[in-house]
Tab-separated table of N, CA, C and O and ligand atoms in Angstrom:
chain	number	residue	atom	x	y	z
A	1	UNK	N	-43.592	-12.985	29.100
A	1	UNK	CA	-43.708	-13.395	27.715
A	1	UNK	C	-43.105	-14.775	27.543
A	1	UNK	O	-42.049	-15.144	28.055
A	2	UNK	N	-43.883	-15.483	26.777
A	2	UNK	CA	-43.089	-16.648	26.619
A	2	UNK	C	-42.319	-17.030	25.498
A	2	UNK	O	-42.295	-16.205	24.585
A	3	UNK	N	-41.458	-18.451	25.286
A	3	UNK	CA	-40.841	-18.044	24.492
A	3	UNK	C	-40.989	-19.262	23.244
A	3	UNK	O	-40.779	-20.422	23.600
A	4	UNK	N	-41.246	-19.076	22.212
A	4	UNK	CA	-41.155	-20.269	21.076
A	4	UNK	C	-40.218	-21.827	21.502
A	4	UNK	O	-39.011	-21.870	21.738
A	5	UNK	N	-41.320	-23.170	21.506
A	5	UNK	CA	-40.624	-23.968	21.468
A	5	UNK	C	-39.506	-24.347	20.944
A	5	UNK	O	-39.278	-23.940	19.805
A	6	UNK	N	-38.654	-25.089	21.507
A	6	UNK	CA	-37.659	-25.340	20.221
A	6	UNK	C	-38.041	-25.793	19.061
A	6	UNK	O	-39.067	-26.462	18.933
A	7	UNK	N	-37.405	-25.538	18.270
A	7	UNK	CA	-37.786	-26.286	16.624
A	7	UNK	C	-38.547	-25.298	16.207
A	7	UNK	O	-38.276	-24.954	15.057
A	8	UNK	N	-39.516	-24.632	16.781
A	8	UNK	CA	-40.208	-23.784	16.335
A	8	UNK	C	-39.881	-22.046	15.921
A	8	UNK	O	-38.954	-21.514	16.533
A	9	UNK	N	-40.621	-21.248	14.936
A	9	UNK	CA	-39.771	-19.813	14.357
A	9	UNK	C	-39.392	-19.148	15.751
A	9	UNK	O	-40.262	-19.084	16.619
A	10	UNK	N	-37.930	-18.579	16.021
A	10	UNK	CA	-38.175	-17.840	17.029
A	10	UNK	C	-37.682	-18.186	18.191
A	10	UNK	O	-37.595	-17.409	19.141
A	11	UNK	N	-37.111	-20.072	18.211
A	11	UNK	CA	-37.322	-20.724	19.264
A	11	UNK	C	-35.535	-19.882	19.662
A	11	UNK	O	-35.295	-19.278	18.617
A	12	UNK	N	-34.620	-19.693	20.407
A	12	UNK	CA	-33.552	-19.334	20.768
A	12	UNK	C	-32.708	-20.430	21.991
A	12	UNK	O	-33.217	-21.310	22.685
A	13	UNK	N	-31.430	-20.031	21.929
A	13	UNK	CA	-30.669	-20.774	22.645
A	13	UNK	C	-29.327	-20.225	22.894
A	13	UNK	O	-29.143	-19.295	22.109
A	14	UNK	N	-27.990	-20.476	23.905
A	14	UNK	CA	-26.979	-19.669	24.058
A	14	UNK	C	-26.005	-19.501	23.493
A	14	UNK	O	-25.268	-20.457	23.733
A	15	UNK	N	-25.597	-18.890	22.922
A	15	UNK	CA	-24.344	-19.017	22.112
A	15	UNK	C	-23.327	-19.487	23.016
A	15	UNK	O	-23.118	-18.936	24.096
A	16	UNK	N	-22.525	-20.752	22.498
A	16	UNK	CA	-21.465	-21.188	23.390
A	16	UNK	C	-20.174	-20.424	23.704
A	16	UNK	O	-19.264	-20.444	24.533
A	17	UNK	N	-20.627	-19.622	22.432
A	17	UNK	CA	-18.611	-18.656	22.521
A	17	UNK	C	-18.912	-17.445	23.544
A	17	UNK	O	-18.205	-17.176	24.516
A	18	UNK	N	-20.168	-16.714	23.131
A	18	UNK	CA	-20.607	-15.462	24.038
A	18	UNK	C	-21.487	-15.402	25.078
A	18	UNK	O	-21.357	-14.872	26.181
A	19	UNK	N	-22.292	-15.935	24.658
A	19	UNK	CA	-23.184	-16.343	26.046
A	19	UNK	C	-24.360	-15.555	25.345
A	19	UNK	O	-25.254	-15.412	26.179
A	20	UNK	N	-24.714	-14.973	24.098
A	20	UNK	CA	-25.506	-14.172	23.873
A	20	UNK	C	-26.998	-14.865	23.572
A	20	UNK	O	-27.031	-15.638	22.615
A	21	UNK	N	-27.890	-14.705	24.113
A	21	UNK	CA	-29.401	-15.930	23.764
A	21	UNK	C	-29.588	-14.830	21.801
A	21	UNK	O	-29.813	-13.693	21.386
A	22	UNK	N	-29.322	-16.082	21.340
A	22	UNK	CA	-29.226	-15.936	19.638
A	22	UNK	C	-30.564	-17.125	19.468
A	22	UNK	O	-31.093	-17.771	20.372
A	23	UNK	N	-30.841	-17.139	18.164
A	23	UNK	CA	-31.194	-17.687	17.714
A	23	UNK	C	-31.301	-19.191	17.356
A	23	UNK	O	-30.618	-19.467	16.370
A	24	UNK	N	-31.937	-20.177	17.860
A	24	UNK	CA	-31.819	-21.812	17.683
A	24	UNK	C	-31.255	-21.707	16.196
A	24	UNK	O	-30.031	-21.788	16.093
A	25	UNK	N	-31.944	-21.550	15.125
A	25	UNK	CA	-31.225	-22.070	13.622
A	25	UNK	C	-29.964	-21.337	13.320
A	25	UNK	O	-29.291	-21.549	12.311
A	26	UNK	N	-29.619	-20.291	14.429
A	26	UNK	CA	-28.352	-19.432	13.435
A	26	UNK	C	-27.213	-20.546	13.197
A	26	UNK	O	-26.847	-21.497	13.888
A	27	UNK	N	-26.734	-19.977	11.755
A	27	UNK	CA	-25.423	-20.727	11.571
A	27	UNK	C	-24.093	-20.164	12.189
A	27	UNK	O	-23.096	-20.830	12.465
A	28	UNK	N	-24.284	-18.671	12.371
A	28	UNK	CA	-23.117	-17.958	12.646
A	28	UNK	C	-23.700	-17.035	14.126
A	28	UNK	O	-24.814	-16.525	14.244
A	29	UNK	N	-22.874	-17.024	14.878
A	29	UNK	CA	-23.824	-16.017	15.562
A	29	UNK	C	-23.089	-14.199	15.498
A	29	UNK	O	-22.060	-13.533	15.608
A	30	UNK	N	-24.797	-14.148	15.192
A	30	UNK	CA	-24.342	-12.564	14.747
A	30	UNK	C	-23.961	-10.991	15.818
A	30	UNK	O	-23.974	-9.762	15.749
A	31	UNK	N	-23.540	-12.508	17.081
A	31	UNK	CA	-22.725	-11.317	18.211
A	31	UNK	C	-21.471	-11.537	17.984
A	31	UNK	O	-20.747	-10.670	17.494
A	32	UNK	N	-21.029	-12.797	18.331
A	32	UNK	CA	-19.434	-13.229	18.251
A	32	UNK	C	-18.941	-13.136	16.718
A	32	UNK	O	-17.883	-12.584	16.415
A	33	UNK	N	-19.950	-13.826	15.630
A	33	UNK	CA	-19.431	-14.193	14.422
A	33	UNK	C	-18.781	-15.316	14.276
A	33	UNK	O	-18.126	-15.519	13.254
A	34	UNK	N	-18.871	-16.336	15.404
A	34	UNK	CA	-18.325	-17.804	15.567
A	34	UNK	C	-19.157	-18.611	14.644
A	34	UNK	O	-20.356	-18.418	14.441
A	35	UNK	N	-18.299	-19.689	14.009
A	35	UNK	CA	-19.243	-20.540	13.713
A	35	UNK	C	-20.550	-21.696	14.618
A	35	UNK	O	-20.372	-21.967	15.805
A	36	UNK	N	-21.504	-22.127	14.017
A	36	UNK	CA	-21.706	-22.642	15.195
A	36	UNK	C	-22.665	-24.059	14.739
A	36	UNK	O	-23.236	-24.605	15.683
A	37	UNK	N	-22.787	-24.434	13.893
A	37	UNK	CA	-22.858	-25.448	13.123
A	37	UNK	C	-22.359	-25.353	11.995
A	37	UNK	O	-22.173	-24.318	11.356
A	38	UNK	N	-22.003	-26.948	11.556
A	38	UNK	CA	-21.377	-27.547	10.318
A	38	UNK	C	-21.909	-28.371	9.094
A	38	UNK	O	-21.243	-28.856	8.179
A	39	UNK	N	-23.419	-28.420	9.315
A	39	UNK	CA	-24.414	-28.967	8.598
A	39	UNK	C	-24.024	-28.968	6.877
A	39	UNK	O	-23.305	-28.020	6.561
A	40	UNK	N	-24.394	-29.877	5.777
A	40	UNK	CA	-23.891	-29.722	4.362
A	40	UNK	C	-24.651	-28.827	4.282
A	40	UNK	O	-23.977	-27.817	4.074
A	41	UNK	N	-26.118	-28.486	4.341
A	41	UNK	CA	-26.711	-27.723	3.559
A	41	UNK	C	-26.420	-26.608	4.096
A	41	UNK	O	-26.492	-25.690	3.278
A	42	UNK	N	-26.054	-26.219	5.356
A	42	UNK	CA	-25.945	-24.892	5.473
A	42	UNK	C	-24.689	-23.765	5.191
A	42	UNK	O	-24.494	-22.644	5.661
A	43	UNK	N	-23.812	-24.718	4.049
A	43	UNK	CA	-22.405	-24.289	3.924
A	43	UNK	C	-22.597	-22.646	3.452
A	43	UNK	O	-21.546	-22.012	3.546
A	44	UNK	N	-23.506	-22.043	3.074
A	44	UNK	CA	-23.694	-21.027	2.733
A	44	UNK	C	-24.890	-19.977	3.493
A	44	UNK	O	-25.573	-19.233	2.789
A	45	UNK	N	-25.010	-20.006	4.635
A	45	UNK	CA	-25.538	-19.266	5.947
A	45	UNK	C	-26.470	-18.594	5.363
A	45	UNK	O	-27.662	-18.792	5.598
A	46	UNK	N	-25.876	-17.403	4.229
A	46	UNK	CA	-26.686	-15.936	3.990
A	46	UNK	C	-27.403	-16.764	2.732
A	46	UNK	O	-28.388	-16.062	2.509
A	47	UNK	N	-27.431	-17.489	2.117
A	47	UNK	CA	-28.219	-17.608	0.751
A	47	UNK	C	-29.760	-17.630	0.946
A	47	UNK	O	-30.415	-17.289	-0.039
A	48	UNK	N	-30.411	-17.966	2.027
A	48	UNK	CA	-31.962	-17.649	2.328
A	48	UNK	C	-31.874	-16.749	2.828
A	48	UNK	O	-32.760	-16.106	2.267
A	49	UNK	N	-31.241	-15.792	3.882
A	49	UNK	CA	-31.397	-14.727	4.588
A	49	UNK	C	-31.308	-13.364	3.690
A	49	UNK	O	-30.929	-13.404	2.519
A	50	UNK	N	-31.666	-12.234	4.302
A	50	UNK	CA	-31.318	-11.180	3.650
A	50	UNK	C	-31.325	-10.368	4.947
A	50	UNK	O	-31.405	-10.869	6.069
A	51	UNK	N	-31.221	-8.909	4.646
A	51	UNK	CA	-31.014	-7.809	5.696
A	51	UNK	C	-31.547	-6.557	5.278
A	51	UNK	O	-31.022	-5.595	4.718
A	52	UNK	N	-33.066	-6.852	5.798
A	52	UNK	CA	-34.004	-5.670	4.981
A	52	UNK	C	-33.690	-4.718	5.062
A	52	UNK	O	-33.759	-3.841	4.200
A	53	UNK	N	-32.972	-4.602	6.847
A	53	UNK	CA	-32.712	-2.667	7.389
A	53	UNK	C	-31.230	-3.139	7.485
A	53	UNK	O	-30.782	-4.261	7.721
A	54	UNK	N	-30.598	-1.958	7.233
A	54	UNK	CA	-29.314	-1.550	7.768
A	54	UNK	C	-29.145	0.158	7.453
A	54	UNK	O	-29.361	0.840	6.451
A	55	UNK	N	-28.600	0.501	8.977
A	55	UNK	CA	-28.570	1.731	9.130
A	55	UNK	C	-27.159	2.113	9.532
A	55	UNK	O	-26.833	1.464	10.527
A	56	UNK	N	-25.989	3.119	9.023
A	56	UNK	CA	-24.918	3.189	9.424
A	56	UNK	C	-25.057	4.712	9.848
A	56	UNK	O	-25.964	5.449	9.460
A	57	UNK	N	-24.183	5.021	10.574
A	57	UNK	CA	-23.834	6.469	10.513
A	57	UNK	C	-22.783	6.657	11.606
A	57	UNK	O	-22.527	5.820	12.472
A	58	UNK	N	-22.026	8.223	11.422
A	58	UNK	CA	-20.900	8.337	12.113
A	58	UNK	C	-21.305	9.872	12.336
A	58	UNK	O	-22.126	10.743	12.050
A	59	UNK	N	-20.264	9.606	12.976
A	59	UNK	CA	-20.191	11.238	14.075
A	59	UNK	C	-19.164	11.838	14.718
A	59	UNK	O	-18.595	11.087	15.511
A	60	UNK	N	-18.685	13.062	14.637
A	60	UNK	CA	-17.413	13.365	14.639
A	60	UNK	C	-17.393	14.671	15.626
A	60	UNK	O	-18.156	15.612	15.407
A	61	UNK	N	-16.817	14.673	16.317
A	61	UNK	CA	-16.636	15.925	17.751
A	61	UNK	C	-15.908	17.087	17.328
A	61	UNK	O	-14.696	17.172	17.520
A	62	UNK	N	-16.360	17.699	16.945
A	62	UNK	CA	-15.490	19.292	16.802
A	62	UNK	C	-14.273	19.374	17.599
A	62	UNK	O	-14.446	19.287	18.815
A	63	UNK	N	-12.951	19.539	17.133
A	63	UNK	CA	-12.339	19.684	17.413
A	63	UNK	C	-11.728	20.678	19.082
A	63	UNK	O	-10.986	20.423	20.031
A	64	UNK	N	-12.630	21.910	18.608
A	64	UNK	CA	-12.800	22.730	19.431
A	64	UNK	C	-13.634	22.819	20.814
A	64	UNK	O	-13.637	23.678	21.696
A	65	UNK	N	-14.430	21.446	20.648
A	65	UNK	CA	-15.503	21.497	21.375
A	65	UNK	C	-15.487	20.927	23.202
A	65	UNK	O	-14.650	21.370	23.989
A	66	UNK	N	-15.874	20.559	23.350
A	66	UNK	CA	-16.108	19.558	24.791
A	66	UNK	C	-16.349	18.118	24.244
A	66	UNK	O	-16.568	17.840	23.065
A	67	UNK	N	-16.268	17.167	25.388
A	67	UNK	CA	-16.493	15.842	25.479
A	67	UNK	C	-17.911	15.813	25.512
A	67	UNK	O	-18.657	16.565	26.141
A	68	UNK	N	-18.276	14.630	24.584
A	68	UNK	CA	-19.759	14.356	24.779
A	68	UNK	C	-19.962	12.629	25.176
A	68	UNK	O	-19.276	11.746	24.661
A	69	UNK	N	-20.920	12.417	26.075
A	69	UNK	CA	-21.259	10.760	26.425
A	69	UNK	C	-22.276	10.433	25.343
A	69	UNK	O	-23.035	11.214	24.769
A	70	UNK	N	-22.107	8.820	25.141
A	70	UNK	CA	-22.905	8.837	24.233
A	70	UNK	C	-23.931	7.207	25.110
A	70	UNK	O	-23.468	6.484	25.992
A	71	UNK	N	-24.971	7.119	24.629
A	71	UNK	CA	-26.025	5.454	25.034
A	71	UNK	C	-26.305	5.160	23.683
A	71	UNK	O	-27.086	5.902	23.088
A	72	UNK	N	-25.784	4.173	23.085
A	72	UNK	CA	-26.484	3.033	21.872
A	72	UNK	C	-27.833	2.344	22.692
A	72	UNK	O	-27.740	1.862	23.821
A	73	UNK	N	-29.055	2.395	21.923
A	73	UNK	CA	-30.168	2.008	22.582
A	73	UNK	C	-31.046	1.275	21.697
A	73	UNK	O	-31.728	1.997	20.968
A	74	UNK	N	-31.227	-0.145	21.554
A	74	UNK	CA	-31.760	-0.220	20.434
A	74	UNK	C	-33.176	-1.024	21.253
A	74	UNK	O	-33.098	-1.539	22.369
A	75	UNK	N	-34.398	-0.978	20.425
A	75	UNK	CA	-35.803	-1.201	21.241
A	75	UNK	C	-36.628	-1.789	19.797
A	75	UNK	O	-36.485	-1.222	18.714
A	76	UNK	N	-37.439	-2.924	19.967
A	76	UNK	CA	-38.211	-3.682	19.024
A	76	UNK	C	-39.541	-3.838	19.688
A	76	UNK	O	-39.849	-4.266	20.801
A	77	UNK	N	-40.440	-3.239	18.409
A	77	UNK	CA	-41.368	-3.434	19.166
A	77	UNK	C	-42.843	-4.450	18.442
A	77	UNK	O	-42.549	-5.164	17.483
A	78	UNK	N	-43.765	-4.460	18.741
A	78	UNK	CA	-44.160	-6.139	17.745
A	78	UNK	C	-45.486	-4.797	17.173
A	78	UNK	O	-45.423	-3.576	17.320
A	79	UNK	N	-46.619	-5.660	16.498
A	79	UNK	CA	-47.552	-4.704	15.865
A	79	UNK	C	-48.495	-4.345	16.477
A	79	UNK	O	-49.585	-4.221	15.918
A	80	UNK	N	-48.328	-4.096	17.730
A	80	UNK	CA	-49.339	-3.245	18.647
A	80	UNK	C	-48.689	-1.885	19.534
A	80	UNK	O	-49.218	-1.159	20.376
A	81	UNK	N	-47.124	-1.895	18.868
A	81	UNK	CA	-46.561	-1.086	19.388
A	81	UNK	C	-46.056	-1.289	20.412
A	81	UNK	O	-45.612	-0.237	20.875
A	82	UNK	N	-45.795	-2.559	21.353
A	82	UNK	CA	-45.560	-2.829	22.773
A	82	UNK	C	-44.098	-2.818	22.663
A	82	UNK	O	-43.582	-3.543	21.811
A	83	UNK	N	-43.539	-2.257	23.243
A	83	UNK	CA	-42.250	-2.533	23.328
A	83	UNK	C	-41.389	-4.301	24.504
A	83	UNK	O	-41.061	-4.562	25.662
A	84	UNK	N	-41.436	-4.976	23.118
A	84	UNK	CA	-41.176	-6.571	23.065
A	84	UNK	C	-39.555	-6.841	23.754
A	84	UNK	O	-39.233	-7.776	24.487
A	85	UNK	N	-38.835	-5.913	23.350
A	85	UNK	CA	-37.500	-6.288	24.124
A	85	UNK	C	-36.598	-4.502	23.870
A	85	UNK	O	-37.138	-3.662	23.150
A	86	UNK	N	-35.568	-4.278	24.411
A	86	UNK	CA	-35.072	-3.271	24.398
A	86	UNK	C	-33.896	-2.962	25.661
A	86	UNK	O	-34.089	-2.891	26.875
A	87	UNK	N	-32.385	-2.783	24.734
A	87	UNK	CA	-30.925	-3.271	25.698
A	87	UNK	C	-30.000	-1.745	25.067
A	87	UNK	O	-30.079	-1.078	24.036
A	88	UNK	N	-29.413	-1.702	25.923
A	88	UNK	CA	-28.439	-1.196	26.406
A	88	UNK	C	-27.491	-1.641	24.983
A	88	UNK	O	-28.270	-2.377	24.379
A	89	UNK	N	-26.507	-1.577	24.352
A	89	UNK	CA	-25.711	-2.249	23.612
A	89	UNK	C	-24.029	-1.503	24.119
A	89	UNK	O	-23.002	-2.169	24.246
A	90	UNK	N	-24.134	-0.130	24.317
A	90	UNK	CA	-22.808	0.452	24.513
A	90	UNK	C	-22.928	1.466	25.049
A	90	UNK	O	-24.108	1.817	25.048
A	91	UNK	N	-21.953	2.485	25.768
A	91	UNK	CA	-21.985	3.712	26.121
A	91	UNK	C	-20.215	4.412	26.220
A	91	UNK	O	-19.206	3.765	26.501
A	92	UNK	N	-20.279	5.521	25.972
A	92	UNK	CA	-18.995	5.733	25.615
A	92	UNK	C	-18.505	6.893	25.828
A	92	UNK	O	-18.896	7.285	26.927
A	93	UNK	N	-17.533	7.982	25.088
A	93	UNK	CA	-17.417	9.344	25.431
A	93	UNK	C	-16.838	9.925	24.111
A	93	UNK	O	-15.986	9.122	23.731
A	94	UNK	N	-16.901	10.680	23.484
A	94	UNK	CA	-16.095	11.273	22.427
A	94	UNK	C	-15.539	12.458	22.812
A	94	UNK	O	-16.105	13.358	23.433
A	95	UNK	N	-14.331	12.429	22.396
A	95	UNK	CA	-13.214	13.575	22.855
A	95	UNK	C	-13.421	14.555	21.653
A	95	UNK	O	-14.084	14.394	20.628
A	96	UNK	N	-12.674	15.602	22.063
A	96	UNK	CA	-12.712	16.695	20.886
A	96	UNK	C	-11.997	15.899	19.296
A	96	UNK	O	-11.038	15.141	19.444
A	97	UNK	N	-12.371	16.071	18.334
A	97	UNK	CA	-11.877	15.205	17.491
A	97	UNK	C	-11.692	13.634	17.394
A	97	UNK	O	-10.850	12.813	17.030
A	98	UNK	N	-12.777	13.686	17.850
A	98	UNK	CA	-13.025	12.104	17.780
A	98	UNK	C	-14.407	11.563	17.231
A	98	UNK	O	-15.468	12.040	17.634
A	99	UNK	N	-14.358	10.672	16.409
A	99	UNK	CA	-15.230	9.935	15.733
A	99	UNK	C	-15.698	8.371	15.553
A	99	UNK	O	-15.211	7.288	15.231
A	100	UNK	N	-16.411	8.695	15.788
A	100	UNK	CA	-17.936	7.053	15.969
A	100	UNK	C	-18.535	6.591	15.185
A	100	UNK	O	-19.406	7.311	14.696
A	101	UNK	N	-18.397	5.212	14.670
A	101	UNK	CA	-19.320	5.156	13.959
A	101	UNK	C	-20.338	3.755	14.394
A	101	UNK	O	-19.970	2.898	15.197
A	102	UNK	N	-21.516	3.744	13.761
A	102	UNK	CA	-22.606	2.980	14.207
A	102	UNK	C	-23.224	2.295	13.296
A	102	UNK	O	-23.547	2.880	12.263
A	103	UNK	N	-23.551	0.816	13.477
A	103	UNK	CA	-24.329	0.123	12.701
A	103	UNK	C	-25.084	-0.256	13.287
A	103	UNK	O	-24.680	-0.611	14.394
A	104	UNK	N	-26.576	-0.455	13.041
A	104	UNK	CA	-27.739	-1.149	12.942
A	104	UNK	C	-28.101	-2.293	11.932
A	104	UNK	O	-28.257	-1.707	10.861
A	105	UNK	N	-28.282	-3.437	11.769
A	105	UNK	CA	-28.633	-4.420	10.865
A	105	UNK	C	-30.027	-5.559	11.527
A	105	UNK	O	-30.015	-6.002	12.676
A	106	UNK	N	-30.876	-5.786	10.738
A	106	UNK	CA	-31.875	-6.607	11.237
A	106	UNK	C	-31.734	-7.652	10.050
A	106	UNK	O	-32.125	-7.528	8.889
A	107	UNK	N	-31.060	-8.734	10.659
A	107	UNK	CA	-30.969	-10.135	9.202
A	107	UNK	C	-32.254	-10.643	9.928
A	107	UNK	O	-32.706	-10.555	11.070
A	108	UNK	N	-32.694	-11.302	8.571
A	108	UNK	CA	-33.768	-12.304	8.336
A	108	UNK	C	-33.770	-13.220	7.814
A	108	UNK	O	-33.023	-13.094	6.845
A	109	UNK	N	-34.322	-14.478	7.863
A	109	UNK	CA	-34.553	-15.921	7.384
A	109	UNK	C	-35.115	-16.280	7.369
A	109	UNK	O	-35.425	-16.434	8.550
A	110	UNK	N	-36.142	-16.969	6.476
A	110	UNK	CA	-37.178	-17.915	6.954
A	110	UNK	C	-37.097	-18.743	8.150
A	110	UNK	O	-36.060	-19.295	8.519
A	111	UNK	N	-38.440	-18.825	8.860
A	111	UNK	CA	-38.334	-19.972	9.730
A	111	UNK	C	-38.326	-21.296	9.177
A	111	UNK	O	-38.691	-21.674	8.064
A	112	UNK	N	-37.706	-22.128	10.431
A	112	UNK	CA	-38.347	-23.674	9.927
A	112	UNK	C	-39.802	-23.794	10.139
A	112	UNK	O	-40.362	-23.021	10.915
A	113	UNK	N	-40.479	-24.741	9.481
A	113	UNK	CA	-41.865	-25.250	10.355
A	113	UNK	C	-42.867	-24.098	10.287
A	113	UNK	O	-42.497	-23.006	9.854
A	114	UNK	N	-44.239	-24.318	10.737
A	114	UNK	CA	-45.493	-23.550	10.966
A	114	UNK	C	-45.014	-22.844	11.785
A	114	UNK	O	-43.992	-23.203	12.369
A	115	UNK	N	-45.845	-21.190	12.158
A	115	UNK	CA	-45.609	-20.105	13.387
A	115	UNK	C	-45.775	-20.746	15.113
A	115	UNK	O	-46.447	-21.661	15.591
A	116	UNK	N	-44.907	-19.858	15.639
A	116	UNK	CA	-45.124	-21.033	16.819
A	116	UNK	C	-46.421	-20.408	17.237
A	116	UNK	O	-46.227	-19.988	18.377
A	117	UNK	N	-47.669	-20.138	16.861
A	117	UNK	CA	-49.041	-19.716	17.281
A	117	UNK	C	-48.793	-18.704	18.204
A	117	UNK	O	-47.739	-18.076	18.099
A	118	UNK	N	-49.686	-18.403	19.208
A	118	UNK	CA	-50.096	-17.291	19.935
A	118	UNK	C	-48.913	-17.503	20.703
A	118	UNK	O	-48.806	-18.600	21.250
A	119	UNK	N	-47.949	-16.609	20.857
A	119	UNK	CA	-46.391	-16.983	21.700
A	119	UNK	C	-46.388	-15.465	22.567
A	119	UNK	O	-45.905	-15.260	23.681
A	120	UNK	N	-46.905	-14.749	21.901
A	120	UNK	CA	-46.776	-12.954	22.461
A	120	UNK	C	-45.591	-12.720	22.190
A	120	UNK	O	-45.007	-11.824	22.799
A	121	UNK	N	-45.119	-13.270	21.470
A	121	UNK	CA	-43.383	-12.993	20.930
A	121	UNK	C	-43.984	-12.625	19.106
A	121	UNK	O	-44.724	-13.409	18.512
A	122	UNK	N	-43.556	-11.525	18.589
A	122	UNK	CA	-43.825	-11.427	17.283
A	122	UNK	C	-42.870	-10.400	16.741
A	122	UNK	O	-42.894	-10.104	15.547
B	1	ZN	ZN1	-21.585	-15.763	20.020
């Protein structure tokens, strides 16, 4: 798959603090939470963006019970159903009385500029 020019929606690059391939326009990156430009207009990051999905939930081990392992798995897939990317994020164990909790968030922004055309990235 290839990947959006720079400048273009989509286009990505490394985050210097984490190493995480984020997004070319992010202002913040939404692994570390570092800043990562200082631009005037962008003194306010979230004012074009929004966060259509967010999903929380927690989970709590019976006291009485056994240890359970757990895999965070999160998978995106574009509108033909192909599965486009899909990672690992965590894995863990919960003890008897012990509790987890989990977020999911998908922020959005307009792109800059026209679509980067036929990219197979969508
Ligand atoms: Zn980062």
């Amino acid at each position: 798959m290839s990947s959006p020019r720079p400048g273009t929606p989509g286009a990505t690059r490394e985050c210097p603090h984490c190493r995480e391939r984020i997004l070319e326009s992010a202002v913040v990156c939404p692994a570390c939470k570092h800043h990562l430009r200082f631009d005037a207009d962008v003194a306010t990051p979230s004012a074009s963006g929004h966060t259509p999905l967010r999903i929380e939930g927690s989970f709590r081990n019976p006291a009485d019970g056994n240890a359970w392992e757990y895999s965070v798995v999160v998978a995106i897939r574009n509108d033909r159903g192909e599965e486009i990317a899909r990672k690992l994020i965590g894995v863990g164990a919960l003890n008897p009385d012990e509790q987890r909790s989990f977020s999911l968030m998908v922020e959005m922004a307009p792109g800059r500029g026209k679509g980067a055309g036929k990219s197979g990235v969508r």
